[in-house]
XYZ file of C-alpha atoms in Angstrom:
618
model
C 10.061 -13.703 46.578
C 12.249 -14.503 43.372
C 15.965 -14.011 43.382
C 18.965 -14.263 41.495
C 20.164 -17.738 41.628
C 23.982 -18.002 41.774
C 25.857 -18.221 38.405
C 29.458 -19.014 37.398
C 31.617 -16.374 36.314
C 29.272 -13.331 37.120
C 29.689 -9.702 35.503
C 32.256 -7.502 36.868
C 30.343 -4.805 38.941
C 33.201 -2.180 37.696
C 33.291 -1.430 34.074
C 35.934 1.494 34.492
C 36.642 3.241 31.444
C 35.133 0.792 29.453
C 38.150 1.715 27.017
C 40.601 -1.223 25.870
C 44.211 -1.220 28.263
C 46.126 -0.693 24.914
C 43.857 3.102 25.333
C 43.773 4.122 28.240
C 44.651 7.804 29.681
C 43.222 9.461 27.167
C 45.514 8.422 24.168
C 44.140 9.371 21.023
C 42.539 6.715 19.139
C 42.955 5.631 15.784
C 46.422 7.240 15.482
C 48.141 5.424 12.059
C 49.869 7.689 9.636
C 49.686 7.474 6.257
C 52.287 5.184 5.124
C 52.781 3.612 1.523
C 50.913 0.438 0.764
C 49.707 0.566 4.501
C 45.856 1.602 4.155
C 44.094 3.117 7.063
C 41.081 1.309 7.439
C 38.482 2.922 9.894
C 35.581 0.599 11.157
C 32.498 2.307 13.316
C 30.876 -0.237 15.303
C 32.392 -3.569 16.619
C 29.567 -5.993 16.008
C 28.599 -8.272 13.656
C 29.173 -6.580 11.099
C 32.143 -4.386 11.890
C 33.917 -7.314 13.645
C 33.730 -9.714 10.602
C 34.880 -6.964 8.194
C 38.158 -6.513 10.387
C 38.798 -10.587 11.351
C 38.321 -11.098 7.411
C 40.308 -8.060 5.714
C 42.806 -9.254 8.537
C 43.093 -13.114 7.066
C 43.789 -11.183 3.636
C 46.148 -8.857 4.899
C 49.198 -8.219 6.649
C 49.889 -4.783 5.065
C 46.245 -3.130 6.378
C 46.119 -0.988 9.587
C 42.573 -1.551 10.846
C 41.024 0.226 13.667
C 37.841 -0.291 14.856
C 35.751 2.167 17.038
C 33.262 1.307 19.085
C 30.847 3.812 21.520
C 30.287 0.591 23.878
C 32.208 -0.634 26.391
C 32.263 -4.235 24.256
C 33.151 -5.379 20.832
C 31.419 -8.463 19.250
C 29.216 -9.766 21.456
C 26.420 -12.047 21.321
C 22.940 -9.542 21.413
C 21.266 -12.157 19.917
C 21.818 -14.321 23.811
C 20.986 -11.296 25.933
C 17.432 -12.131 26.945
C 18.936 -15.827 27.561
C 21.101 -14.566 29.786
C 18.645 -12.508 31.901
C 16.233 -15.576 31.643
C 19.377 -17.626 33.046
C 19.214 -19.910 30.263
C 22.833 -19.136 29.690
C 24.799 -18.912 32.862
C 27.866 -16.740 32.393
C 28.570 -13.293 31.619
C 31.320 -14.007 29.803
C 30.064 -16.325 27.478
C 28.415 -13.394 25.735
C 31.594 -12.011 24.870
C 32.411 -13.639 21.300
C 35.929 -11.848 21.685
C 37.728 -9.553 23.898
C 39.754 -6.392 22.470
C 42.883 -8.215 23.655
C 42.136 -11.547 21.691
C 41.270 -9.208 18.798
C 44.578 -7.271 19.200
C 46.636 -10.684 19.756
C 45.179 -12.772 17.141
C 44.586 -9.988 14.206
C 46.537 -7.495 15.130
C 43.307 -5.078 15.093
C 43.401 -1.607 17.173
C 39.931 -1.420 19.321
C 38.867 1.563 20.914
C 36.189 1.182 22.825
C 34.642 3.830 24.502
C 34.650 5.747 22.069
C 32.143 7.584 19.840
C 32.568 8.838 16.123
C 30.641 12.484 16.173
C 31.908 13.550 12.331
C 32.655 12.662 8.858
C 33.897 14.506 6.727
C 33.685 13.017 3.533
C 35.661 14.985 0.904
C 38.754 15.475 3.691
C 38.824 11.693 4.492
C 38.505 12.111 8.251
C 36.778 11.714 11.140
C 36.283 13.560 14.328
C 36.162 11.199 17.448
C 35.312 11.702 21.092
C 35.880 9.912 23.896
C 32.695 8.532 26.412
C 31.967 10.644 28.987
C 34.104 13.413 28.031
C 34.466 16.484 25.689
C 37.630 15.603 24.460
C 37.206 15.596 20.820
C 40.039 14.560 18.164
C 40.517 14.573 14.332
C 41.863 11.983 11.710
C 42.405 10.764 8.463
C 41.355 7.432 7.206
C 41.832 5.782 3.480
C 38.645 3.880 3.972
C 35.853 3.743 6.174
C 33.537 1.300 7.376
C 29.782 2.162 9.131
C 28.520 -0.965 10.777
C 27.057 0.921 13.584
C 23.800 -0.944 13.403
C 20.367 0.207 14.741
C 19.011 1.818 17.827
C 16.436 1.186 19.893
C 12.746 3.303 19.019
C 12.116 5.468 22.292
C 8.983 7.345 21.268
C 9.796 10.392 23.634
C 6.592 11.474 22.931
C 4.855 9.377 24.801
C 4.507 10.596 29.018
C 6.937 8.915 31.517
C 8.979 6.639 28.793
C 11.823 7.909 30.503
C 10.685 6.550 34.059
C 13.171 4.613 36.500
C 12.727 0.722 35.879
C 12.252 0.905 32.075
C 14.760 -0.267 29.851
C 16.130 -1.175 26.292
C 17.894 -4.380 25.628
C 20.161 -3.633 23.199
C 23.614 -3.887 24.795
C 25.521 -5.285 27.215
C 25.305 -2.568 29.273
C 21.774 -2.242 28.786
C 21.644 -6.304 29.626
C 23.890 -5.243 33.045
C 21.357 -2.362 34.029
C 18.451 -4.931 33.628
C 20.148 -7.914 35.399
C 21.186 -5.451 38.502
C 17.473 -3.747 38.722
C 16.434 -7.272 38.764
C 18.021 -8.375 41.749
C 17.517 -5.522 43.700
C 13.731 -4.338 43.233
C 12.918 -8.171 42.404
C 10.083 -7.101 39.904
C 7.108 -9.486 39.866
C 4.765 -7.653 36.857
C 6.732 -6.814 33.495
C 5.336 -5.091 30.611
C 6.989 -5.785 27.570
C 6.418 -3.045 25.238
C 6.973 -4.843 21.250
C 6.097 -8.453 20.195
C 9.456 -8.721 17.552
C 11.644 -10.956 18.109
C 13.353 -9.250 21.479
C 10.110 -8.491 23.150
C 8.558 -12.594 22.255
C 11.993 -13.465 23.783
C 12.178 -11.289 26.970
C 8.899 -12.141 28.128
C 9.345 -15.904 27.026
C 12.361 -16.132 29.675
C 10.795 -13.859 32.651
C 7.984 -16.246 32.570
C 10.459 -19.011 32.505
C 12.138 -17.368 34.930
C 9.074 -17.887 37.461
C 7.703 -13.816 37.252
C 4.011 -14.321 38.084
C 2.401 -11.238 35.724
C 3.861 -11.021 32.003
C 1.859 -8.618 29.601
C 2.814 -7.962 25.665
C 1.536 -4.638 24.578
C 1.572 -4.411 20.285
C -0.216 -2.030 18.263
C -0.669 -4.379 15.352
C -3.371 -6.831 15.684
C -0.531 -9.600 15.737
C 2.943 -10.428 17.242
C 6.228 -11.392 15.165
C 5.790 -9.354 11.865
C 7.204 -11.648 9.531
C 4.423 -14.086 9.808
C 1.275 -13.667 8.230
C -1.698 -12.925 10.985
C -3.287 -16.288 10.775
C 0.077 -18.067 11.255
C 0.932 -15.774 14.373
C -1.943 -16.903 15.924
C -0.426 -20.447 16.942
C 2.309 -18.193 18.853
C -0.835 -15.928 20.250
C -2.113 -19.202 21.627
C 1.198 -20.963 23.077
C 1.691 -17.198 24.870
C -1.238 -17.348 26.426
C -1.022 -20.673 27.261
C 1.908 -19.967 29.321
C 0.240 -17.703 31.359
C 1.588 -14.005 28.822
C -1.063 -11.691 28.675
C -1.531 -10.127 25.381
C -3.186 -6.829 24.282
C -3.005 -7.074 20.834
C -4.091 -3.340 18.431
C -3.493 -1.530 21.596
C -0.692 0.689 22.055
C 0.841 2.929 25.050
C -0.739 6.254 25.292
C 1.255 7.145 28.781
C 3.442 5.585 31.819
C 2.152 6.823 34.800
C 3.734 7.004 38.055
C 1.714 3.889 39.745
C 2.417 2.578 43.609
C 4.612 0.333 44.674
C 2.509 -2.087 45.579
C 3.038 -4.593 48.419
C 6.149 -6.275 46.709
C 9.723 -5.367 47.663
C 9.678 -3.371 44.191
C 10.147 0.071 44.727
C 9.873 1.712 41.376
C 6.256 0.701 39.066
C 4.419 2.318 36.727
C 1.396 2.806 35.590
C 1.412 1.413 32.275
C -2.034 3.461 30.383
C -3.019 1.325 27.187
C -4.811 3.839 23.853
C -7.782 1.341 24.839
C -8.105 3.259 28.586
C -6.875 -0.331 30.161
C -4.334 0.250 32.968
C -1.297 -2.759 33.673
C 0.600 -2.079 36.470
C 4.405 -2.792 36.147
C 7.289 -3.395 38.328
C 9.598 -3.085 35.061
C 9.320 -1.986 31.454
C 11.079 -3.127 28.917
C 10.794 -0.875 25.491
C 10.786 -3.427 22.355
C 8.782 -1.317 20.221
C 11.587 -1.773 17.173
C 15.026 -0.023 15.746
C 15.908 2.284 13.329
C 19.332 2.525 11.592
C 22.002 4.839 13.304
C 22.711 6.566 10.055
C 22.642 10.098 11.500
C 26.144 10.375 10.719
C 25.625 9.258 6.895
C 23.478 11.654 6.329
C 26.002 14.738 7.830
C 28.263 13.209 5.629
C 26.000 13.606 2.371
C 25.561 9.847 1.762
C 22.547 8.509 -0.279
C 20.094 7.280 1.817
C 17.262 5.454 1.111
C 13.674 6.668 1.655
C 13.020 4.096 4.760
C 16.348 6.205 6.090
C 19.026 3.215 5.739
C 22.296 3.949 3.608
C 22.045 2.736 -0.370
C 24.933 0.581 -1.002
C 25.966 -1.797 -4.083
C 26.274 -5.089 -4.002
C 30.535 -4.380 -2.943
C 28.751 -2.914 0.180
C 29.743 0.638 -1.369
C 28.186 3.518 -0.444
C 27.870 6.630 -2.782
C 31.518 7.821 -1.759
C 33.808 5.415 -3.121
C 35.836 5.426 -0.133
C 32.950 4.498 2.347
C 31.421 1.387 2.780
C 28.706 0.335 4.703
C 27.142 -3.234 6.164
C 25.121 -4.486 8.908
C 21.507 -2.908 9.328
C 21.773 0.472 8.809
C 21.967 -0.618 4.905
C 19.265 -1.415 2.557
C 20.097 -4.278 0.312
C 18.418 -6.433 -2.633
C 15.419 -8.234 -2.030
C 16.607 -11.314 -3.149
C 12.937 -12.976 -2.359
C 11.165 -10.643 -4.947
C 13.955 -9.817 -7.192
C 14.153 -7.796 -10.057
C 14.394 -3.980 -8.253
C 12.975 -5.021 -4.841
C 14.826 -3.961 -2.029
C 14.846 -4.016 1.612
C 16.306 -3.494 5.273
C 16.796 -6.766 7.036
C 18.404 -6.217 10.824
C 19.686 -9.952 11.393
C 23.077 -11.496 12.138
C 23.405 -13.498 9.139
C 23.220 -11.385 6.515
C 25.725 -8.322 8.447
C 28.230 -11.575 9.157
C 28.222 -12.028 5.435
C 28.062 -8.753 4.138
C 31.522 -7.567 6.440
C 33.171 -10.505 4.133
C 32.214 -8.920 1.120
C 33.553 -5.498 2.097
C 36.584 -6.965 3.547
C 36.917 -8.521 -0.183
C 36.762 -5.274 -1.992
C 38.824 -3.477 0.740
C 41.854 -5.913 0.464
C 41.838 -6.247 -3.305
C 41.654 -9.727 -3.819
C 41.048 -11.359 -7.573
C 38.059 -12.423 -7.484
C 36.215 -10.775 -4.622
C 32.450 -11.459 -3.576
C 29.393 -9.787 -4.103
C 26.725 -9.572 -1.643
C 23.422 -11.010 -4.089
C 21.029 -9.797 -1.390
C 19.111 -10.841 1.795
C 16.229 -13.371 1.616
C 15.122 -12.899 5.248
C 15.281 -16.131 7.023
C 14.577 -16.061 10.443
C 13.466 -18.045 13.682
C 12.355 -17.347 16.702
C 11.619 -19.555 20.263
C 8.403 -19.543 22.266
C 8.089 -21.585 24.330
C 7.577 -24.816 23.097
C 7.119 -23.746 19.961
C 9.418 -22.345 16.848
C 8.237 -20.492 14.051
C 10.437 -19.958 11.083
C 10.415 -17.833 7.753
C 11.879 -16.908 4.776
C 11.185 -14.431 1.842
C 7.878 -12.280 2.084
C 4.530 -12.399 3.593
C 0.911 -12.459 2.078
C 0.621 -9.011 3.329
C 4.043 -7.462 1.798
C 3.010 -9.197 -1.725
C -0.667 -7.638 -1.395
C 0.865 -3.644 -0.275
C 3.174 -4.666 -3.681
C 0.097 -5.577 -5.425
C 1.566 -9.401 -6.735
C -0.429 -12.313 -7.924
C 0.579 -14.783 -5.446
C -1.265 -18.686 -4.792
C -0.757 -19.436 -0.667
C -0.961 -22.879 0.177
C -0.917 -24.684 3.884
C 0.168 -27.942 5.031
C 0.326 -29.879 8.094
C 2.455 -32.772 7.689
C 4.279 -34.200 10.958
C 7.862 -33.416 10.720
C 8.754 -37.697 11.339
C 6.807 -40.784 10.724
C 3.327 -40.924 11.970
C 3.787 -44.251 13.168
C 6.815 -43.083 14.995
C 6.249 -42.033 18.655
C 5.608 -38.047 18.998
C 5.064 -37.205 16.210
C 4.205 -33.493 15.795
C 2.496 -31.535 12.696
C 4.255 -28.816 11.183
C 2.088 -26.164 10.148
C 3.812 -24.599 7.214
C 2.908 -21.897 4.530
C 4.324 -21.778 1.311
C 3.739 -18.770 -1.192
C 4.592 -18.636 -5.178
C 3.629 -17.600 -7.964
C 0.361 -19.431 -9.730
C 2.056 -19.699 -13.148
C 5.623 -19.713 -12.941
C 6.416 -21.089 -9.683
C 8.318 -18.542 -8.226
C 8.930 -19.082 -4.536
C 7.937 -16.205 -2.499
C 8.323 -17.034 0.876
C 7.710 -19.643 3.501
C 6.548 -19.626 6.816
C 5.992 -22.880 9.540
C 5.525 -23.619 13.187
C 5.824 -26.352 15.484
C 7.765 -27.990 18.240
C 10.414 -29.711 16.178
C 12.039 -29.827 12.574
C 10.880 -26.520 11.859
C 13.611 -25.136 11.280
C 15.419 -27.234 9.212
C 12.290 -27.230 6.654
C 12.666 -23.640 6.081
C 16.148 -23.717 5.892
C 15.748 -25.912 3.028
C 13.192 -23.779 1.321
C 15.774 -21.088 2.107
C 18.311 -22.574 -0.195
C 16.187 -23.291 -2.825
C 14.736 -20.479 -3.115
C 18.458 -18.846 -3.390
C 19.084 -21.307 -5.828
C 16.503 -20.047 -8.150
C 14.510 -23.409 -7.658
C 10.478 -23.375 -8.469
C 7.860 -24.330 -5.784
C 7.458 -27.597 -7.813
C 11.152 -28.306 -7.280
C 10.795 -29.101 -3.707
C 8.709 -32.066 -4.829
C 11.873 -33.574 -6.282
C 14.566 -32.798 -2.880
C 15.883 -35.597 -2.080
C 16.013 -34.995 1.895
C 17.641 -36.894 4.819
C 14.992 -39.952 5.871
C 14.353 -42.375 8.553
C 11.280 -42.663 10.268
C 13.052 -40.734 13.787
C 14.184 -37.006 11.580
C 11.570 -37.630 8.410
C 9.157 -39.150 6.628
C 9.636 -40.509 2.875
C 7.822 -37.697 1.230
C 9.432 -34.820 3.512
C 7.055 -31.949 4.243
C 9.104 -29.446 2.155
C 8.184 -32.295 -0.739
C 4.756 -31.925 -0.158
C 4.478 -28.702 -0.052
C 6.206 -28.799 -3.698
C 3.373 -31.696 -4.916
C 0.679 -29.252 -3.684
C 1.950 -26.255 -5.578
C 2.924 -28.648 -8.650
C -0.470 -29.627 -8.931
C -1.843 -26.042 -9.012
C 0.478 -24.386 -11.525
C 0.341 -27.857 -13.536
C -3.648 -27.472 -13.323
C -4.349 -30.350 -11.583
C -5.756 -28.902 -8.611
C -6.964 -25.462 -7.695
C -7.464 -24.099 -4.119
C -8.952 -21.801 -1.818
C -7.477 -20.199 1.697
C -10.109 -20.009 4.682
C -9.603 -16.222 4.227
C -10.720 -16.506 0.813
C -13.899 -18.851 1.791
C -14.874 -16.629 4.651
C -14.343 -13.698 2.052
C -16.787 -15.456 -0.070
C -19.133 -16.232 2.775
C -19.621 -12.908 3.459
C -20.410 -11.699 -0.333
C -23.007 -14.234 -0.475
C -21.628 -16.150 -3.442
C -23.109 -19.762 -3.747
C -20.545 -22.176 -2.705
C -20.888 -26.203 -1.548
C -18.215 -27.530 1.028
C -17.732 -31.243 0.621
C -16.737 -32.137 4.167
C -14.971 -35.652 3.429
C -13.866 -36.283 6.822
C -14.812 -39.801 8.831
C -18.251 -39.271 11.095
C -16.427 -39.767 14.315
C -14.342 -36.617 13.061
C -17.471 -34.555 12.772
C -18.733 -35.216 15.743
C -16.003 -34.454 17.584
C -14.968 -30.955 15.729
C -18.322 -30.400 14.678
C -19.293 -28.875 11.023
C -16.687 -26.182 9.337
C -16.099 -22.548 10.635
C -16.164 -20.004 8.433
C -19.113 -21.370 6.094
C -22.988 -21.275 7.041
C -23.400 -22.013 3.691
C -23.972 -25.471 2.512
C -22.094 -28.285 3.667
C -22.499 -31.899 2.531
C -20.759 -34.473 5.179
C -19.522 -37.181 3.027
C -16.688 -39.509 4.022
C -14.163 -40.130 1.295
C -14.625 -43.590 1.057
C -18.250 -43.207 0.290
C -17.547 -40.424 -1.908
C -17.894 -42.272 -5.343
C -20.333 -44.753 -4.426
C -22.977 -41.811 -3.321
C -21.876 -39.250 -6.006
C -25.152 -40.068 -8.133
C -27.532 -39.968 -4.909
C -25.500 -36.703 -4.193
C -26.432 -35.288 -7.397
C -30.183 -36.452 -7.568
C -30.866 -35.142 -4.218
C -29.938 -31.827 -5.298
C -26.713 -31.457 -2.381
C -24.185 -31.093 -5.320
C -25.125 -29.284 -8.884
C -22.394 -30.238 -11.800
C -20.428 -27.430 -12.906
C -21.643 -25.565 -9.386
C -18.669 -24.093 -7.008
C -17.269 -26.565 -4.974
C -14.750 -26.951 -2.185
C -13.605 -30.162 -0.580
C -12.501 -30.100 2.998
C -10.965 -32.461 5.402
C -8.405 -32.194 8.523
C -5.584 -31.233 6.850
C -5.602 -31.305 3.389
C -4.931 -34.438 1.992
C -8.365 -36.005 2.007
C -9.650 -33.166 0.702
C -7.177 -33.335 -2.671
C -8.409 -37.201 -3.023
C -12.172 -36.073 -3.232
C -11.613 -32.798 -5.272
C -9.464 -34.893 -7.970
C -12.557 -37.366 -7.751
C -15.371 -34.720 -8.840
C -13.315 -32.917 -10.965
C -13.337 -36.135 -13.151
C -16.793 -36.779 -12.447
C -18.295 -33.331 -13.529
C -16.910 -31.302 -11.075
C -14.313 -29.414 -13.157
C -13.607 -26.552 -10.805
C -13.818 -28.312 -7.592
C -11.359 -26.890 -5.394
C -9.617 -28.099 -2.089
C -9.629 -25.945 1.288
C -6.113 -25.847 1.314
C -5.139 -26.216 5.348
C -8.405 -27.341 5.800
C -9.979 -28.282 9.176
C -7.172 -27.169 11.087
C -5.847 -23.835 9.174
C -10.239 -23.218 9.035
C -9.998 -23.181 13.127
C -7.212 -21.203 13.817
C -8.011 -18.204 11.040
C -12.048 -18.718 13.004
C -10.164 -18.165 16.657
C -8.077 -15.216 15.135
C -11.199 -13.616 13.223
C -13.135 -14.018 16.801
C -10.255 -12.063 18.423
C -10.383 -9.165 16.570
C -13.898 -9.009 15.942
């Protein structure tokens, strides 16, 4: 049977109070008077975003009495790590704890009062009503400002039978992270069912399986895992789970939890896990990742605009509609600084509520020339496995539901020099816009340099650069970290030669699309013979396909032509492995009476993985 190996520096198995030594006995929290040039500043919630709005207004000053009041026993911890540390990847409890209430109190002079729980704001009176955990002990007071960073809470569909069952869990906390790691080592569960396939759920059951549990499953309604990506691109993630051994039951959803036997492990408590498809998984523990929603319940008694997705509507100070409330973190709805213009959006990530605390520290403390938050552009990353996948901006499906022209384009470059040993492709997708170049969004996977790549395309995009820019970066190179024309660059030459009509392309999507309306279309297969017999002809396409290999290309054009397998001015496509090839031969018959020959962009290897996906949910 699994067990617990021995860590360094485990959890305390007493939490007490949970409330800060400075607060104990029942002292009333947040207790400043009003005092000239001495603001009260109130923060609810001690994470990301609270905590950087205190350490920062701190730094810019002296004269400022912050308080900051958190329901949990911790302030500023790492939630981000907490399926690490279940998975054992990190060791020590207390290695999760960024800082303590005491360093807080030492180093910025910051009052912390955990423990406790604001119930009530009342706006117009400048107070708040405050109770502390596990009691009914309820107490008033004033405030000159006030900060919600209380961030999101877990989605616990009570509707649905049994959620509530012994041995299923959130993982939102610490404390949530303790009740997991102790039901771990006592009912030693050996079948999980991870309810969500964000970024938590990928995560959780990534380390249980690393952790040696024998049965993983992923339950997600939508037909895909990890949302940001665009379906096609979550497939390499579908594969690399199941190639791990996960179990996925993709557009399938939880209908009930049934009490289920124990079974013949030591694991006392299980459920019967009852999918909307009638299949049954048996579990030893649940674990409820089925998303958040912003903890603005107390916004809304207080009268603040909210926004119709339900987070708070703030300005780019991080103001909310009362001028003396302010508001960061996710439980705000900010620009959409991928789309622009009016485009907004709620993005719950660490980044963006580190940076938007700053800019209400700014505003709070006065300074000359404070900062404004321009927006979120949604970068994000995630591990499986042995594989990362990375984005930034919008999808293909958020631009369709907003009804944008958009051109997507796929590449596959390796992310060092092919002659180098290991070197890996990175399949990346870049979206823009077909006449101005506007950079939508990015997306890529692999097993290394991912991330930096989309970092990159990150900053240019926040730098108001086009998708031809990236063409001209001038990136880091030697053949171990790069190769002389950098994947972001190619991406940039593809998209340069589209918007600079050069080149024109089609998606797989859109050839299977046209496969199935029956409009006449040629593929132009320029890949070596060897390659064709090993791979075989293109997916998507019974249509025709003429095998020739590039470098007979413009010797047999004319025999092409005679025989009737190509038609000048007829629809073509050329296709290859990857790409590149294929933007040789297309440049070739567009010169040679073949104006609107067009490249399968992604080619071979973007073809096969939208053909496994399509197969999936057929």
């Amino acid at each position: 049977r699994l067990r617990p190996r021995a860590r360094a520096h485990r959890r305390p198995t007493d939490m007490g109070s949970c409330v800060s030594t400075q607060h104990e006995g029942g002292t009333p929290p947040v207790h400043h008077v009003a005092q000239p040039g001495r603001p009260r500043i109130v923060i609810v919630g001690g994470s990301a975003a609270g905590a950087s709005t205190a350490a920062r207004l701190r730094r810019l000053s002296e004269d400022a009495q912050i308080s900051i009041v958190e329901r949990s026993g911790y302030v500023s911890f790492a939630n981000c790590g907490l399926p690490y540390y279940l998975g054992g990847e990190i060791q020590m409890w207390d290695s999760l704890k960024v800082a303590s209430p005491e360093m807080l109190k030492e180093r910025f002079n910051l009052d912390i009062y955990i423990g406790y729980e604001v119930v009530k704001v009342e706006a117009a009176a400048r107070t708040i009503t405050v109770r502390q955990k596990g009691t009914t002990l309820e107490t008033k007071h004033e405030y000159d400002e006030l900060v919600l960073a209380m961030g999101c809470e877990s989605i616990v569909p009570r509707s649905i039978e049994g959620i509530d069952r012994p041995g299923h869990f959130v993982l939102r906390s610490m404390e949530d992270t303790a009740a997991i790691e102790e039901y771990m080592a006592t009912k030693h569960p050996e079948r999980v069912v991870v309810c969500g396939g964000g970024f938590i759920g990928l995560e959780f059951a990534e380390q249980m399986k690393m952790k040696g549990l024998p049965e993983v499953h992923i339950v997600e309604m939508a037909p895909q895992v990890m949302a940001p990506l665009d379906a096609e691109m979550a497939q390499y993630l579908h594969m690399e789970l199941r190639s791990k051994g996960v179990s996925l039951h993709l557009s399938d959803g939880v209908s009930a939890f049934k009490e289920g036997e124990a079974g013949e492990g030591p694991a006392s408590i299980a459920s019967d896990v009852v999918l909307t498809s009638g299949k049954t998984l048996r579990a030893d523990m649940v674990i409820l990742a089925m998303g958040v929603r912003p903890s603005t319940a107390l916004a809304k008694e207080a009268g603040l605009d909210l926004t119709p997705s339900g987070h708070i509507k703030v300005d780019e100070r991080m103001r909310t509609s009362d001028e003396h409330i302010w508001a960061a973190g996710d439980i705000v709805e900010v620009h959409n600084r991928a789309l622009g213009g009016d485009h907004t959006w709620a993005v719950a990530l660490g980044g963006p509520a580190n940076r938007q605390g700053r800019v209400c520290a700014d505003h709070l403390a006065k300074v000359e020339s404070p900062s404004v938050y321009k927006g979120t552009i949604g970068s994000s990353v995630v591990k499986v496995f042995d594989l990362t996948a990375a984005s930034v901006g919008v999808n293909e499906r958020m631009l369709k539901q907003k009804g944008l022209t958009f051109k997507a384009i796929y590449t596959h470059a390796t992310q060092h020099a092919g002659y180098y040993p290991n070197a890996l492709p990175i399949h990346m997708k870049l979206l823009f816009h077909p006449e101005s170049g506007v950079i939508y969004g990015a997306q890529a996977i692999g097993k290394d340099g991912v991330e930096k790549r989309v970092d990159v395309i990150s900053s240019a995009m926040q730098l108001g650069m086009k998708a031809p820019d990236l063409a001209d970066l001038e990136l880091c190179y030697a053949p171990p970290y790069g190769s002389a024309r950098d994947p972001v660059n190619q991406a940039g030459m593809v998209a340069g030669n589209i918007i600079n009509g050069l080149m024109d392309s089609l998606t797989p999507m859109e050839l299977a699309d046209i496969e199935q309306a029956g409009t006449p279309m040629t593929l132009v297969d320029v890949r070596e013979a060897a390659e064709v017999e090993a791979s075989g002809p293109f997916p998507l396409l019974s249509q025709s396909q003429v095998h020739v290999p590039l470098g007979e290309l413009r010797e047999r054009l004319e025999e092409l032509i005679s025989g009737g397998s190509l038609t000048p001015g007829a629809a073509v496509v050329v296709a290859c492995r990857s790409g590149q090839r294929a933007h040789v031969g297309a440049r070739m018959l567009r010169l040679q009476g073949f104006p609107t020959a067009k490249i399968l962009t992604g080619s071979l290897l973007t073809a096969t993985v939208v053909a496994e996906m399509r197969r999936e949910s057929a």
